Amino acid sequence: NQISSNGKILSDKSLLTAVGQLNQGSAFITDRLQRIELAQLNARAGEKAISLAVYPLAATYLQSGISLLDDKCWEDQYSLSLKLYISSAEAHYCNGDFEKMEKVQEVVFARGRSFAEKRAAYFTLISARIAQGKLREATEVGLFVLRELGEPFPKSPDEKAVTDDLIKTKEMLATKTETEILALYEMKDDNKIAAMHVLSSLIICAGLAKNTLYPLFVSRMMQISLSYGLCKHSIAGFASFGPILRGSFGDVNGACYLGLLALHLLKKLQANECAARVQAMVCCLINPWVKPHRLSLETLKHSFQDGMRSGDIQHALLCAQQFCIHSYQCGEELSTVEKNMREYGNQMKLYKQDIILNKALPFRQSALNLMGHSDDPERLTGEAMNQDHLLENALENKNFSLVFVIYHNCSWLAYIFGNYELASEMTEKSQVLVNQTVSPAYTVASHAFVEGLSSLALAHKSSQPKWKELSAKNIEKMKKWAQHAPANFQHKLFLLEAESAFLMGDTVAAARHYDNAIERAGEHGFVQEQALTHERAGIFHWAQGNASKALHHYGQAHDTYLKWGAKGKADHLRIHCPL
């Protein structure tokens, strides 16, 4: 018996190689018991390959195992059959082969004897729908699973219901110290653990879709953890509730506390497979409001590598996406940023993580436009994307997070290329989506910056009071943000105040604020906003009749845009400069 005689070999590190060799002769095995034994070995090898993140190999082993089964196996080898099919679906999902995944899952849903035994297949299906950008379908499947697990949710909660639930969670949290939370026992209830698994996926799609259920999902995760103990999914709950404390209650310190607590829980629970996800959440939703934005770059880069090693492909690529977006926002050299976006984007395509790829595309196309690789620099259509097609896809799938970044990048390009009317139109469209955000990221502050600047530019042309009112509102927001993260927002505030003083005729204050904005932007590496401030200062001094100062600032703006890598914008400035 060749299979049995290899038992000792198959228990050591050569499992994958040995099973591969046995599979080569599988067509000649006619004894049913031997075929079942080899199928069991393939199940072991497939699960081992998944744990090593070698997904194509895993899919091969698991498919080999399935091919060794006969119809009777669903009766007398039920556990083995179920394991092979569920693991096969997971491997196909990780490979981005959603068609094969669905075919395998159909068998699980048809032949599985209980809901509990089919749960893992539902988990994979939800993750796949999120990766495909099918947020509505992912949410529907998730809500069905949660109902089966005894955790129902209302279809359309009103604002009061959401607020009341958040307050309840906030009060539960306040009853425990950090030490007491870290000392909570391990969650034992299988249904609660399964519910936490589903909720940890649903907060991704609900956040992207600006779904009103998002805060309730996060709140439920907190309530389950505080009542039933900790599991690895609890970490995402704590990391997600922090930004809600900041966004809904203005509690910046509470957000920081929960972000740090989530990182401590990572170590306590030894949940390395969750590290990429938690770091992405902390870096994107908490740190920008309290720390220099640039500090997140290395963390995100390392978290991408950690996630790929641990097999968390989705969140590893999310870290890569955010690394690219943060690099762009921090003023890193554009050709390097665009190259990174292209290379990481190829990996997102490889693993068919469309929803992660699509959100990075508007930033990449924006970089290309600024570099001069577009005939229409105010429009997000070119090498990376087609604005109309991506926007249509985002609206169809209710991916309002993607809709927002498309509008935001359009508004930024429109403003920087001098089309203030279009910039204002785009910020007005995106403001509707900002109003639905309970966990704002840095891009929300960038939106307020552009909205404030475009309103001030239009106030020079129009006597309508709304432009002054809108600019004043955004200046107040920036003041609040600058108190907690001056490295990210103080120079933006100075530029807004300079433009406001220019509008009001306070030339002394305007000149001082422009100089302060230039100095602070340079100090913290925001090259693009330093260049923009030089340009705006040039416009200001030209309006005052001071040609020498205007020439100085226009020259500095041109050189700084080139330093950033924005040759397209530098050329635009040279053509449109009044000097």
XYZ file of C-alpha atoms in Angstrom:
579
model
C 0.000 0.000 0.000
C 1.958 2.994 -1.313
C -0.239 5.564 0.403
C -0.117 4.002 3.870
C 3.614 3.339 3.647
C 4.174 7.064 3.205
C 2.336 7.940 6.412
C 5.486 8.966 8.261
C 6.737 11.091 5.377
C 3.388 12.830 5.058
C 3.504 14.045 8.634
C 6.628 16.155 8.131
C 7.571 19.224 6.093
C 7.575 17.320 2.821
C 3.791 16.886 2.939
C 3.140 19.071 -0.107
C 5.803 17.416 -2.245
C 4.791 13.900 -1.232
C 1.092 14.465 -1.930
C 1.950 16.013 -5.278
C 3.896 12.887 -6.213
C 1.061 10.616 -5.101
C -1.409 12.636 -7.183
C 0.565 11.845 -10.317
C -0.524 8.236 -10.004
C -4.052 8.900 -8.747
C -5.660 7.880 -12.046
C -4.400 4.333 -11.485
C -5.880 4.015 -7.974
C -9.091 2.002 -8.194
C -9.501 0.943 -4.573
C -12.130 3.224 -3.013
C -10.525 3.314 0.437
C -7.182 4.304 -1.066
C -8.837 7.040 -3.103
C -10.497 8.360 0.066
C -7.185 8.219 1.931
C -5.476 10.209 -0.825
C -8.375 12.680 -0.818
C -7.760 13.163 2.920
C -4.083 13.841 2.251
C -5.035 16.372 -0.423
C -7.325 18.088 2.077
C -4.403 18.348 4.512
C -2.050 19.564 1.796
C -4.585 22.101 0.533
C -5.178 23.552 3.984
C -1.415 23.668 4.568
C -0.902 25.535 1.280
C -3.638 28.023 2.239
C -1.904 28.644 5.581
C 1.308 29.346 3.641
C -0.589 31.694 1.256
C 0.326 29.475 -1.735
C -3.180 29.662 -3.162
C -2.714 28.285 -6.702
C -1.083 25.179 -5.229
C -3.837 24.929 -2.606
C -6.503 25.014 -5.313
C -4.700 22.229 -7.195
C -4.519 19.925 -4.161
C -8.118 20.536 -3.171
C -9.402 19.966 -6.693
C -7.397 16.734 -6.808
C -9.041 15.705 -3.554
C -12.506 16.477 -4.906
C -11.829 14.478 -8.079
C -11.060 11.422 -5.933
C -14.528 11.494 -4.346
C -17.617 9.709 -5.637
C -21.278 10.637 -5.038
C -21.507 8.252 -2.111
C -18.846 10.260 -0.265
C -21.424 12.924 0.657
C -23.100 10.155 2.667
C -20.266 8.155 4.230
C -17.416 10.722 3.960
C -19.469 13.825 4.676
C -16.897 15.697 6.793
C -14.132 15.109 4.256
C -16.348 16.179 1.346
C -17.432 19.322 3.165
C -13.859 20.222 4.117
C -12.566 19.790 0.552
C -15.325 21.862 -1.033
C -15.240 24.686 1.537
C -11.434 24.923 1.424
C -11.519 24.772 -2.376
C -13.914 27.731 -2.470
C -11.566 29.680 -0.202
C -8.540 28.898 -2.385
C -10.372 29.939 -5.569
C -11.446 33.188 -3.872
C -7.860 33.935 -2.850
C -6.780 33.306 -6.454
C -9.477 35.682 -7.683
C -11.207 32.889 -9.609
C -14.747 33.765 -8.558
C -16.421 31.591 -11.192
C -14.814 28.396 -9.878
C -15.478 29.541 -6.315
C -19.194 29.875 -7.009
C -19.433 26.460 -8.670
C -17.850 24.801 -5.635
C -20.022 26.796 -3.232
C -23.201 25.729 -5.030
C -22.390 22.159 -4.023
C -21.770 23.188 -0.401
C -25.058 25.087 -0.179
C -26.931 22.169 -1.789
C -25.295 19.277 0.102
C -24.460 20.868 3.458
C -26.696 19.483 6.203
C -26.909 22.495 8.500
C -26.455 26.233 8.389
C -23.553 25.980 10.859
C -21.680 23.665 8.490
C -22.187 26.067 5.573
C -21.091 29.175 7.482
C -17.507 29.156 6.246
C -18.737 29.129 2.630
C -20.899 32.172 3.370
C -17.872 33.946 4.878
C -15.938 33.381 1.653
C -18.896 34.485 -0.478
C -19.180 37.782 1.422
C -15.444 38.468 1.001
C -15.675 37.689 -2.713
C -18.619 40.027 -3.263
C -16.720 42.817 -1.491
C -13.625 42.196 -3.626
C -15.799 42.358 -6.760
C -17.318 45.640 -5.610
C -20.781 44.076 -5.287
C -21.460 45.821 -1.990
C -25.232 45.436 -1.996
C -24.992 41.663 -2.531
C -22.315 41.340 0.152
C -24.517 43.200 2.622
C -27.592 41.110 1.790
C -25.712 37.843 2.306
C -24.180 39.165 5.516
C -27.510 40.280 6.962
C -29.018 36.869 6.146
C -26.181 35.102 7.966
C -26.483 37.443 10.957
C -30.219 36.742 11.227
C -29.481 33.019 11.262
C -26.955 33.632 14.031
C -29.432 35.549 16.182
C -28.041 39.025 15.434
C -30.727 40.770 13.326
C -30.488 44.385 12.153
C -33.129 46.887 10.997
C -33.207 47.524 7.255
C -33.225 51.325 7.470
C -32.396 52.629 10.957
C -33.236 56.267 11.688
C -30.682 58.705 13.058
C -32.017 58.511 16.621
C -31.751 54.715 16.690
C -28.142 54.916 15.537
C -27.232 57.623 18.053
C -28.912 55.766 20.920
C -27.033 52.580 20.079
C -23.692 54.390 19.863
C -24.319 56.044 23.229
C -25.146 52.638 24.726
C -21.837 51.249 23.460
C -19.940 54.325 24.647
C -21.401 53.840 28.129
C -20.519 50.127 28.134
C -16.966 51.011 27.154
C -16.706 53.609 29.921
C -17.375 50.959 32.582
C -14.113 49.143 31.814
C -10.506 50.275 32.113
C -7.878 49.379 29.522
C -6.508 46.749 31.910
C -9.957 45.214 32.347
C -10.547 45.092 28.588
C -7.176 43.447 27.946
C -8.022 40.924 30.672
C -11.373 39.940 29.141
C -11.761 36.198 28.669
C -11.666 34.496 25.283
C -14.966 34.393 23.404
C -16.364 30.840 23.494
C -19.818 31.095 21.888
C -19.451 29.799 18.309
C -22.428 31.812 17.071
C -21.015 35.036 18.511
C -17.601 34.338 16.991
C -19.273 33.682 13.626
C -21.306 36.891 13.955
C -18.117 38.825 14.689
C -16.546 37.305 11.559
C -19.453 38.479 9.399
C -19.610 41.915 11.028
C -15.886 42.430 10.488
C -16.523 41.951 6.753
C -19.717 44.004 6.636
C -18.084 47.084 8.145
C -15.865 47.172 5.060
C -18.688 47.231 2.514
C -20.973 49.377 4.688
C -18.192 51.933 5.067
C -17.569 52.014 1.319
C -21.283 52.267 0.549
C -21.876 54.974 3.210
C -24.550 52.606 4.517
C -26.430 53.839 7.591
C -25.904 50.383 9.096
C -22.136 50.950 9.351
C -22.110 52.484 12.856
C -24.568 49.832 14.054
C -22.315 47.044 12.747
C -19.312 48.499 14.576
C -21.353 49.143 17.704
C -22.621 45.544 17.745
C -19.059 44.247 17.477
C -18.135 46.282 20.540
C -21.190 45.142 22.489
C -20.578 41.463 21.713
C -16.895 41.749 22.687
C -17.600 43.567 25.938
C -20.345 41.060 26.845
C -19.011 37.725 25.544
C -15.233 38.169 25.568
C -12.545 38.717 22.961
C -11.811 37.056 19.638
C -9.508 38.142 16.827
C -12.360 40.020 15.134
C -12.792 42.146 18.275
C -9.632 44.010 17.272
C -11.292 45.443 14.148
C -14.279 46.451 16.276
C -12.160 48.510 18.673
C -10.143 50.030 15.811
C -13.387 50.983 14.001
C -15.197 52.445 17.001
C -12.331 54.887 17.593
C -13.007 56.910 14.420
C -16.738 56.900 15.243
C -15.949 58.476 18.624
C -14.024 61.201 16.805
C -16.463 61.691 13.946
C -19.762 61.471 15.836
C -18.786 62.725 19.296
C -15.680 64.832 18.614
C -13.732 62.617 21.027
C -10.207 62.714 19.584
C -8.603 61.312 22.736
C -11.084 58.433 22.791
C -10.241 57.612 19.179
C -6.509 57.542 19.949
C -7.120 55.378 23.014
C -9.063 52.776 21.032
C -6.490 52.807 18.233
C -3.717 52.007 20.712
C -5.943 49.461 22.448
C -6.505 47.683 19.129
C -2.739 47.462 18.611
C -2.310 46.080 22.147
C -5.011 43.488 21.445
C -3.098 42.400 18.338
C -0.197 41.412 20.568
C -2.329 39.917 23.337
C -4.301 37.703 20.960
C -1.232 37.011 18.776
C -3.449 37.759 15.796
C -0.763 38.428 13.193
C -3.253 37.665 10.427
C -5.231 40.754 11.540
C -2.261 43.141 11.629
C -2.627 44.506 8.087
C -6.288 45.290 8.574
C -5.864 46.991 11.944
C -2.871 49.044 10.811
C -4.812 50.170 7.737
C -7.697 51.338 9.914
C -5.496 53.116 12.458
C -3.305 54.752 9.801
C -6.263 55.877 7.682
C -8.992 56.781 10.153
C -7.228 57.789 13.381
C -3.624 58.864 12.794
C -4.271 61.647 10.217
C -6.168 63.609 12.862
C -3.433 63.403 15.510
C -0.083 62.586 13.848
C 1.948 63.787 10.843
C 0.419 62.068 7.817
C 3.838 61.092 6.504
C 4.546 58.880 9.529
C 2.023 56.318 8.269
C 3.902 55.600 5.038
C 6.441 53.104 6.385
C 3.823 51.445 8.603
C 1.521 50.888 5.627
C 4.356 49.584 3.459
C 5.436 47.056 6.101
C 1.818 46.113 6.824
C 1.347 45.272 3.139
C 4.282 42.856 3.371
C 3.024 41.401 6.667
C -0.453 40.892 5.226
C 0.841 39.107 2.139
C 2.977 36.822 4.319
C 0.073 35.981 6.629
C -2.323 35.363 3.734
C -4.589 38.367 4.340
C -4.441 39.403 0.691
C -7.396 41.788 0.817
C -6.095 43.921 3.672
C -2.498 43.676 2.519
C -3.567 45.256 -0.762
C -5.675 47.792 1.148
C -2.462 48.830 2.931
C -0.746 49.103 -0.464
C -3.619 51.227 -1.765
C -3.446 53.542 1.229
C 0.351 53.743 0.999
C -0.042 55.034 -2.563
C -2.842 57.468 -1.702
C -1.028 58.780 1.379
C 2.169 59.224 -0.672
C 0.237 61.358 -3.151
C -1.413 63.373 -0.379
C 1.912 63.929 1.404
C 3.521 65.472 -1.667
C 5.885 62.647 -2.611
C 7.483 62.963 -6.053
C 4.787 62.185 -8.600
C 6.654 59.858 -10.958
C 7.570 57.642 -7.989
C 4.004 57.764 -6.679
C 2.580 56.873 -10.096
C 5.068 54.012 -10.539
C 4.114 52.571 -7.142
C 0.423 52.907 -7.971
C 0.929 51.074 -11.253
C 2.956 48.226 -9.709
C 0.712 47.711 -6.690
C -2.263 48.043 -9.036
C -0.966 45.093 -11.046
C -1.061 42.972 -7.878
C -4.607 44.143 -7.171
C -5.547 43.044 -10.697
C -3.783 39.709 -10.217
C -5.857 38.934 -7.123
C -8.966 40.536 -8.668
C -9.383 42.975 -5.771
C -11.328 45.377 -7.975
C -12.809 47.418 -5.153
C -9.353 48.200 -3.770
C -7.877 48.920 -7.193
C -10.714 51.200 -8.283
C -10.340 53.544 -5.318
C -6.667 54.095 -6.160
C -7.318 54.852 -9.848
C -8.586 58.467 -9.450
C -5.417 59.346 -7.526
C -3.200 57.707 -10.138
C -4.977 59.472 -13.004
C -4.762 62.726 -11.059
C -0.987 62.230 -10.758
C -0.724 61.495 -14.492
C -2.687 64.643 -15.344
C -0.433 66.786 -13.163
C 2.634 65.198 -14.756
C 1.347 66.337 -18.147
C 0.093 63.000 -19.498
C -3.401 64.196 -20.396
C -4.970 66.381 -23.071
C -7.656 67.472 -20.598
C -5.990 67.776 -17.158
C -9.252 68.643 -15.402
C -10.814 65.325 -16.382
C -9.977 61.903 -14.925
C -9.753 60.113 -18.246
C -6.497 58.733 -19.552
C -4.076 55.861 -19.093
C -5.352 54.818 -15.641
C -9.125 55.175 -15.976
C -12.143 56.555 -17.793
C -14.024 58.975 -15.547
C -17.491 58.293 -16.962
C -17.121 54.514 -16.885
C -15.707 54.322 -13.348
C -18.291 56.754 -11.995
C -21.112 54.781 -13.621
C -19.752 51.550 -12.115
C -19.450 53.138 -8.663
C -22.995 54.498 -8.717
C -24.414 51.216 -10.012
C -22.780 49.269 -7.161
C -23.518 51.964 -4.566
C -19.802 52.352 -3.882
C -20.171 55.901 -2.619
C -16.667 55.959 -1.183
C -15.386 55.611 -4.759
C -17.871 58.230 -5.987
C -16.473 60.599 -3.358
C -12.812 60.151 -4.348
C -13.698 60.642 -8.027
C -15.484 63.912 -7.257
C -12.723 64.987 -4.875
C -9.911 64.412 -7.361
C -11.934 66.222 -10.025
C -12.377 69.203 -7.702
C -8.664 69.296 -6.826
C -7.595 69.195 -10.485
C -10.206 71.783 -11.467
C -8.999 74.160 -8.753
C -5.302 73.710 -9.406
C -5.827 74.312 -13.140
C -7.927 77.423 -12.452
C -11.473 76.203 -13.175
C -13.046 77.373 -9.917
C -16.635 76.887 -11.081
C -16.028 73.204 -11.829
C -14.112 72.793 -8.570
C -17.064 74.191 -6.644
C -19.530 72.003 -8.538
C -17.511 68.884 -7.692
C -17.089 69.804 -4.006
C -20.833 70.398 -3.754
C -21.501 66.905 -5.110
C -18.992 65.285 -2.780
C -20.219 67.211 0.278
C -23.441 65.184 0.176
C -21.315 62.059 0.691
C -19.162 63.688 3.385
C -22.343 64.320 5.370
C -22.970 60.553 5.439
C -19.497 59.735 6.778
C -19.191 58.807 10.447
C -15.508 57.774 10.240
C -13.827 60.412 8.066
C -10.404 59.837 6.522
C -7.796 62.452 5.527
C -9.480 62.933 2.150
C -12.415 64.587 3.945
C -10.031 67.295 5.182
C -8.604 67.647 1.663
C -12.164 68.107 0.433
C -12.764 70.914 2.954
C -9.487 72.537 1.858
C -10.484 72.579 -1.818
C -14.048 73.635 -1.035
C -12.769 76.537 1.047
C -10.270 77.648 -1.598
C -12.703 77.410 -4.518
C -15.361 79.313 -2.534
C -12.889 82.118 -1.814
C -11.865 82.252 -5.480
C -15.519 82.539 -6.550
C -16.183 85.177 -3.878
C -13.819 87.478 -5.811
C -16.134 87.147 -8.820
C -19.545 87.096 -7.140
C -21.320 89.087 -4.448
C -23.383 86.062 -3.399
C -22.962 85.624 0.378
C -22.869 81.817 0.127
C -19.230 81.816 -0.998
C -18.046 83.715 2.076
C -20.229 81.574 4.318
C -18.889 78.362 2.811
C -15.282 79.482 3.118
C -15.802 80.573 6.739
C -17.285 77.174 7.588
C -14.273 75.355 6.170
C -11.814 77.675 7.893
C -13.450 76.802 11.215
C -13.138 73.089 10.429
C -9.456 73.509 9.573
C -8.824 75.411 12.815
C -10.236 72.513 14.802
C -8.187 69.929 12.907
C -5.006 72.014 13.154
C -5.250 71.981 16.949
C -4.711 68.216 17.059
C -2.545 67.665 13.947
C -0.772 70.945 13.074
C 1.731 69.138 10.826
C -1.108 68.126 8.489
C -3.434 71.108 8.670
C -1.745 74.294 9.932
C -0.333 75.268 6.525
C -3.728 74.608 4.931
C -5.326 76.888 7.520
C -2.756 79.617 6.841
C -3.494 79.478 3.093
C -7.254 79.642 3.663
C -6.749 82.591 6.026
C -4.466 84.285 3.491
C -7.073 83.954 0.747
C -9.773 85.200 3.127
C -7.682 88.222 4.147
C -6.980 88.929 0.449
C -10.728 88.892 -0.218
C -11.417 91.237 2.709
C -8.681 93.665 1.658
C -6.422 93.017 4.665
C -3.203 92.939 2.658
C -0.843 92.880 5.646
C -2.508 89.812 7.155
C -2.753 88.141 3.746
C 0.973 88.545 3.039
C 1.844 87.216 6.501
C -0.421 84.181 6.145
C 0.957 83.325 2.681
C 4.504 83.396 4.067
C 3.504 81.257 7.050
C 1.738 78.739 4.814
C 4.777 78.443 2.532
C 7.101 77.911 5.494
C 4.929 75.335 7.265
C 4.101 73.378 4.086
C 7.810 73.121 3.306
C 8.653 72.164 6.875
C 6.327 69.155 6.758
C 7.014 68.113 3.163
C 3.708 69.104 1.540
C 5.483 70.198 -1.638
C 2.299 70.391 -3.704
C 0.616 72.764 -1.258
C 3.801 74.814 -0.912
C 3.801 75.240 -4.702
C 0.106 76.127 -4.691
C 0.643 78.738 -1.961
C 3.471 80.339 -3.930
C 1.120 80.533 -6.919
C -1.685 82.090 -4.869
C 0.799 84.528 -3.312
C 1.908 85.494 -6.821
C -1.712 86.246 -7.763
C -2.118 88.290 -4.572
C 1.028 90.406 -5.043
C 0.235 90.980 -8.735
C -3.194 92.291 -7.697
C -1.450 94.711 -5.304
C 0.743 95.984 -8.140
C 3.920 94.475 -6.678
C 5.412 92.891 -9.794
C 8.754 91.931 -8.235
C 7.164 89.924 -5.416
C 4.669 88.414 -7.824
C 7.510 87.349 -10.125
C 9.368 85.799 -7.186
C 6.384 83.729 -6.074
C 5.418 82.664 -9.593
C 8.994 81.525 -10.167
C 9.040 79.624 -6.879
C 5.677 78.057 -7.710
C 6.954 76.891 -11.108
C 10.126 75.395 -9.637
C 8.289 73.739 -6.742
C 5.702 72.188 -9.063
C 8.608 70.754 -11.063
C 10.193 69.490 -7.833
C 6.918 67.685 -7.106
C 7.010 66.210 -10.619
C 3.959 68.148 -11.846
C 5.359 69.223 -15.221
C 1.858 69.549 -16.663
C 0.912 72.058 -13.990
C 4.267 73.871 -14.262
C 3.711 74.292 -18.015
C 0.146 75.481 -17.368
C 1.459 78.099 -14.928
C 4.114 79.315 -17.371
C 1.474 79.781 -20.083
C -1.106 81.506 -17.869
C 1.228 83.581 -15.691
C 0.393 87.284 -16.217
C 4.078 88.296 -16.130
